[in-house]
mmCIF file of C-alpha atoms in Angstrom:
data_model
loop_
_atom_site.group_PDB
_atom_site.id
_atom_site.type_symbol
_atom_site.label_atom_id
_atom_site.label_comp_id
_atom_site.label_asym_id
_atom_site.label_seq_id
_atom_site.Cartn_x
_atom_site.Cartn_y
_atom_site.Cartn_z
ATOM 1 C CA MET A 293 22.918 6.718 20.771
ATOM 2 C CA ASN A 294 24.936 5.359 17.848
ATOM 3 C CA LYS A 295 24.249 6.161 14.185
ATOM 4 C CA TYR A 296 22.720 2.726 13.542
ATOM 5 C CA ASN A 297 20.017 3.325 16.161
ATOM 6 C CA GLN A 298 19.506 6.903 14.955
ATOM 7 C CA ILE A 299 18.857 5.668 11.422
ATOM 8 C CA ILE A 300 16.433 3.000 12.692
ATOM 9 C CA ASN A 301 14.543 5.605 14.721
ATOM 10 C CA LEU A 302 14.454 7.963 11.746
ATOM 11 C CA LEU A 303 13.073 5.307 9.390
ATOM 12 C CA TRP A 304 10.533 4.141 12.007
ATOM 13 C CA HIS A 305 9.238 7.682 12.602
ATOM 14 C CA PRO A 306 5.840 8.265 10.931
ATOM 15 C CA ALA A 307 6.846 11.693 9.577
ATOM 16 C CA LEU A 308 9.640 10.145 7.471
ATOM 17 C CA GLU A 309 7.610 10.216 4.260
ATOM 18 C CA ASN A 310 7.106 13.945 4.641
ATOM 19 C CA GLU A 311 10.899 14.444 4.534
ATOM 20 C CA PHE A 312 11.825 12.096 1.669
ATOM 21 C CA ASN A 313 8.887 12.124 -0.684
ATOM 22 C CA THR A 314 8.621 14.902 -3.259
ATOM 23 C CA ALA A 315 4.876 14.403 -3.602
ATOM 24 C CA SER A 316 2.443 15.886 -1.125
ATOM 25 C CA VAL A 317 2.512 13.102 1.484
ATOM 26 C CA GLU A 318 0.923 12.853 4.890
ATOM 27 C CA ARG A 319 1.387 9.861 7.163
ATOM 28 C CA LYS A 320 -0.198 9.388 10.550
ATOM 29 C CA ILE A 321 -0.539 6.612 13.086
ATOM 30 C CA VAL A 322 -4.188 5.613 13.478
ATOM 31 C CA ARG A 323 -3.693 2.726 15.934
ATOM 32 C CA VAL A 324 -0.924 1.541 18.242
ATOM 33 C CA TYR A 325 -0.929 -2.171 19.052
ATOM 34 C CA ASN A 326 2.469 -1.999 20.770
ATOM 35 C CA PRO A 327 5.555 0.227 20.332
ATOM 36 C CA ASN A 328 6.762 -1.954 17.441
ATOM 37 C CA LEU A 329 3.391 -2.562 15.725
ATOM 38 C CA VAL A 330 1.181 0.279 14.495
ATOM 39 C CA MET A 331 -1.494 0.946 11.881
ATOM 40 C CA ILE A 332 -0.743 3.926 9.644
ATOM 41 C CA GLU A 333 -2.725 5.923 7.130
ATOM 42 C CA GLN A 334 -0.718 7.493 4.333
ATOM 43 C CA SER A 335 -2.234 9.849 1.800
ATOM 44 C CA TYR A 336 -0.510 11.492 -1.121
ATOM 45 C CA LYS A 337 -1.061 13.406 -4.301
ATOM 46 C CA SER A 338 1.479 13.176 -7.067
ATOM 47 C CA TRP A 339 3.010 16.329 -8.453
ATOM 48 C CA PHE A 340 1.301 15.471 -11.762
ATOM 49 C CA GLY A 341 -2.033 16.284 -10.123
ATOM 50 C CA GLY A 342 -4.885 13.843 -10.152
ATOM 51 C CA ARG A 343 -6.851 12.336 -7.308
ATOM 52 C CA GLN A 344 -5.608 12.104 -3.760
ATOM 53 C CA LYS A 345 -4.595 8.500 -3.001
ATOM 54 C CA TYR A 346 -4.234 6.712 0.301
ATOM 55 C CA PHE A 347 -3.546 3.411 1.969
ATOM 56 C CA TYR A 348 -3.695 1.850 5.394
ATOM 57 C CA ALA A 349 -0.918 -0.479 6.477
ATOM 58 C CA LEU A 350 0.275 -2.407 9.483
ATOM 59 C CA ALA A 351 3.846 -1.306 10.177
ATOM 60 C CA ALA A 352 6.209 -3.377 12.312
ATOM 61 C CA LYS A 353 9.792 -3.091 13.513
ATOM 62 C CA PHE A 354 11.803 -6.234 14.280
ATOM 63 C CA ASP A 355 15.281 -6.311 15.773
ATOM 64 C CA ILE A 356 16.576 -9.557 14.276
ATOM 65 C CA SER A 357 19.934 -9.157 16.011
ATOM 66 C CA GLU A 358 22.144 -6.355 17.323
ATOM 67 C CA GLU A 359 23.347 -5.865 13.740
ATOM 68 C CA LYS A 360 20.107 -6.325 11.766
ATOM 69 C CA THR A 361 16.689 -4.645 11.927
ATOM 70 C CA ILE A 362 13.677 -4.977 9.638
ATOM 71 C CA ILE A 363 10.996 -2.299 9.288
ATOM 72 C CA VAL A 364 8.101 -3.572 7.196
ATOM 73 C CA MET A 365 4.528 -2.645 6.338
ATOM 74 C CA THR A 366 1.653 -4.372 4.605
ATOM 75 C CA SER A 367 -2.025 -3.617 4.036
ATOM 76 C CA PRO A 368 -4.437 -5.949 5.817
ATOM 77 C CA ASN A 369 -8.144 -6.451 5.125
ATOM 78 C CA ILE A 370 -9.545 -3.062 6.210
ATOM 79 C CA ASN A 371 -13.097 -1.776 6.041
ATOM 80 C CA ASP A 372 -12.603 1.979 5.795
ATOM 81 C CA HIS A 373 -16.088 2.652 4.348
ATOM 82 C CA ASN A 374 -14.737 3.601 0.908
ATOM 83 C CA PRO A 375 -17.669 3.069 -1.509
ATOM 84 C CA SER A 376 -15.454 1.525 -4.216
ATOM 85 C CA GLU A 377 -16.529 -1.929 -5.359
ATOM 86 C CA LYS A 378 -12.915 -2.942 -6.023
ATOM 87 C CA LYS A 379 -11.733 -5.864 -3.901
ATOM 88 C CA TYR A 380 -8.237 -5.594 -2.484
ATOM 89 C CA LYS A 381 -6.200 -8.672 -1.730
ATOM 90 C CA ASN A 382 -2.605 -8.845 -0.588
ATOM 91 C CA THR A 383 -0.941 -11.062 -3.179
ATOM 92 C CA ILE A 384 2.457 -11.263 -1.464
ATOM 93 C CA ILE A 385 1.727 -11.443 2.285
ATOM 94 C CA GLU A 386 -1.389 -13.615 2.075
ATOM 95 C CA SER A 387 -1.723 -13.918 5.862
ATOM 96 C CA ALA A 388 -2.356 -10.139 5.978
ATOM 97 C CA ASN A 389 -5.747 -10.835 4.382
ATOM 98 C CA LEU A 390 -6.748 -12.666 7.584
ATOM 99 C CA PHE A 391 -6.304 -9.516 9.695
ATOM 100 C CA LYS A 392 -9.656 -7.728 9.498
ATOM 101 C CA THR A 393 -10.498 -4.405 11.107
ATOM 102 C CA VAL A 394 -12.742 -1.375 10.693
ATOM 103 C CA ILE A 395 -11.293 2.142 10.503
ATOM 104 C CA ASP A 396 -13.254 5.324 11.164
ATOM 105 C CA SER A 397 -11.954 7.063 8.044
ATOM 106 C CA ASN A 398 -12.266 10.691 6.985
ATOM 107 C CA ILE A 399 -15.077 12.107 4.873
ATOM 108 C CA PHE A 400 -12.966 12.113 1.677
ATOM 109 C CA ILE A 401 -12.447 8.348 1.954
ATOM 110 C CA ARG A 402 -16.086 7.673 2.884
ATOM 111 C CA ASN A 403 -17.437 9.612 -0.101
ATOM 112 C CA GLY A 404 -14.940 8.031 -2.528
ATOM 113 C CA ARG A 405 -13.010 11.211 -3.366
ATOM 114 C CA TRP A 406 -9.704 9.589 -2.371
ATOM 115 C CA LYS A 407 -8.514 6.563 -4.340
ATOM 116 C CA LYS A 408 -7.540 3.529 -2.271
ATOM 117 C CA LYS A 409 -4.167 1.842 -2.817
ATOM 118 C CA PHE A 410 -2.829 -1.340 -1.308
ATOM 119 C CA VAL A 411 0.625 -2.135 0.087
ATOM 120 C CA ASN A 412 1.578 -5.738 -0.616
ATOM 121 C CA ILE A 413 4.891 -5.165 1.155
ATOM 122 C CA ALA A 414 7.216 -2.230 1.740
ATOM 123 C CA GLY A 415 10.069 -1.697 4.110
ATOM 124 C CA TYR A 416 13.718 -1.572 5.016
ATOM 125 C CA ILE A 417 16.373 -4.048 6.017
ATOM 126 C CA LEU A 418 19.170 -2.353 7.956
ATOM 127 C CA GLU A 419 22.407 -4.172 8.612
ATOM 128 C CA LYS A 420 25.339 -2.788 10.542
ATOM 129 C CA THR A 421 28.715 -3.887 9.200
ATOM 130 C CA HIS A 422 32.147 -3.102 10.587
ATOM 131 C CA ALA A 423 32.484 -0.058 8.285
ATOM 132 C CA TYR A 424 28.999 1.175 7.326
ATOM 133 C CA ILE A 425 25.245 0.639 7.571
ATOM 134 C CA ASP A 426 23.694 -1.213 4.649
ATOM 135 C CA ILE A 427 20.093 -0.118 3.926
ATOM 136 C CA THR A 428 17.902 -2.128 1.548
ATOM 137 C CA TYR A 429 14.475 -0.818 0.507
ATOM 138 C CA LEU A 430 11.705 -2.957 -0.978
ATOM 139 C CA GLU A 431 8.212 -2.016 -2.083
ATOM 140 C CA SER A 432 5.243 -3.478 -3.897
ATOM 141 C CA ILE A 433 2.308 -1.076 -3.811
ATOM 142 C CA ASP A 434 -0.742 -1.584 -6.013
ATOM 143 C CA GLY A 435 -0.836 1.131 -8.658
ATOM 144 C CA HIS A 436 2.201 3.028 -7.373
ATOM 145 C CA THR A 437 5.772 3.368 -8.590
ATOM 146 C CA SER A 438 8.441 5.234 -6.655
ATOM 147 C CA ASN A 439 11.590 6.818 -7.937
ATOM 148 C CA TYR A 440 14.167 4.742 -6.053
ATOM 149 C CA GLU A 441 16.652 7.626 -6.035
ATOM 150 C CA ASP A 442 14.186 9.725 -4.043
ATOM 151 C CA LEU A 443 13.450 6.969 -1.524
ATOM 152 C CA ILE A 444 16.818 6.941 0.186
ATOM 153 C CA ASN A 445 18.701 9.998 -0.840
ATOM 154 C CA VAL A 446 21.975 10.342 1.022
ATOM 155 C CA ARG A 447 21.701 14.106 0.780
ATOM 156 C CA TYR A 448 18.541 13.998 2.923
ATOM 157 C CA LEU A 449 19.988 11.522 5.401
ATOM 158 C CA ASN A 450 23.105 13.661 5.694
ATOM 159 C CA LYS A 451 20.858 16.556 6.658
ATOM 160 C CA PHE A 452 19.797 14.577 9.721
ATOM 161 C CA PHE A 453 23.274 13.420 10.693
ATOM 162 C CA HIS A 454 25.373 16.398 9.527
ATOM 163 C CA TYR A 455 27.702 14.291 7.395
ATOM 164 C CA ASN A 456 28.939 14.772 3.869
ATOM 165 C CA LYS A 457 30.109 11.204 3.434
ATOM 166 C CA LYS A 458 28.995 7.639 4.073
ATOM 167 C CA TRP A 459 28.118 6.848 7.689
ATOM 168 C CA VAL A 460 30.827 5.190 9.696
ATOM 169 C CA VAL A 461 29.823 2.967 12.586
#
């Protein structure tokens, strides 16, 4: 398998957040619609303390061409039995609001101990060039800001591929 496909598989793997994120993060697949479309639950607690936060998101992987792949996630209209009165609406991917489902959530969500967040859009665009793999990351998550340097840290990716320099295709 070439490095391009290894990177795609790494970024598509649900345990990725556990490797890259410095906060206490747990991500799990709660539904599989097909191998390239899943529903995930991600929960996290910042290192500043505070309440545990979580979101549900549809995650999809699209091979646009042999040289370009998109991995994207967005929160649809989910009834997870959180008692919060706050209404969540996807303001970027409006069609995600049409996807409605019920999730059998954990007791911490049902009793309101975890704070719900909402992913408008987040994901990667990977493009293989003649000399390297270009990775673009995008995110818009309600009430959440990431440190972009921690999102894709070459040091962590090098750990997976045993390189000390930029990937060569």
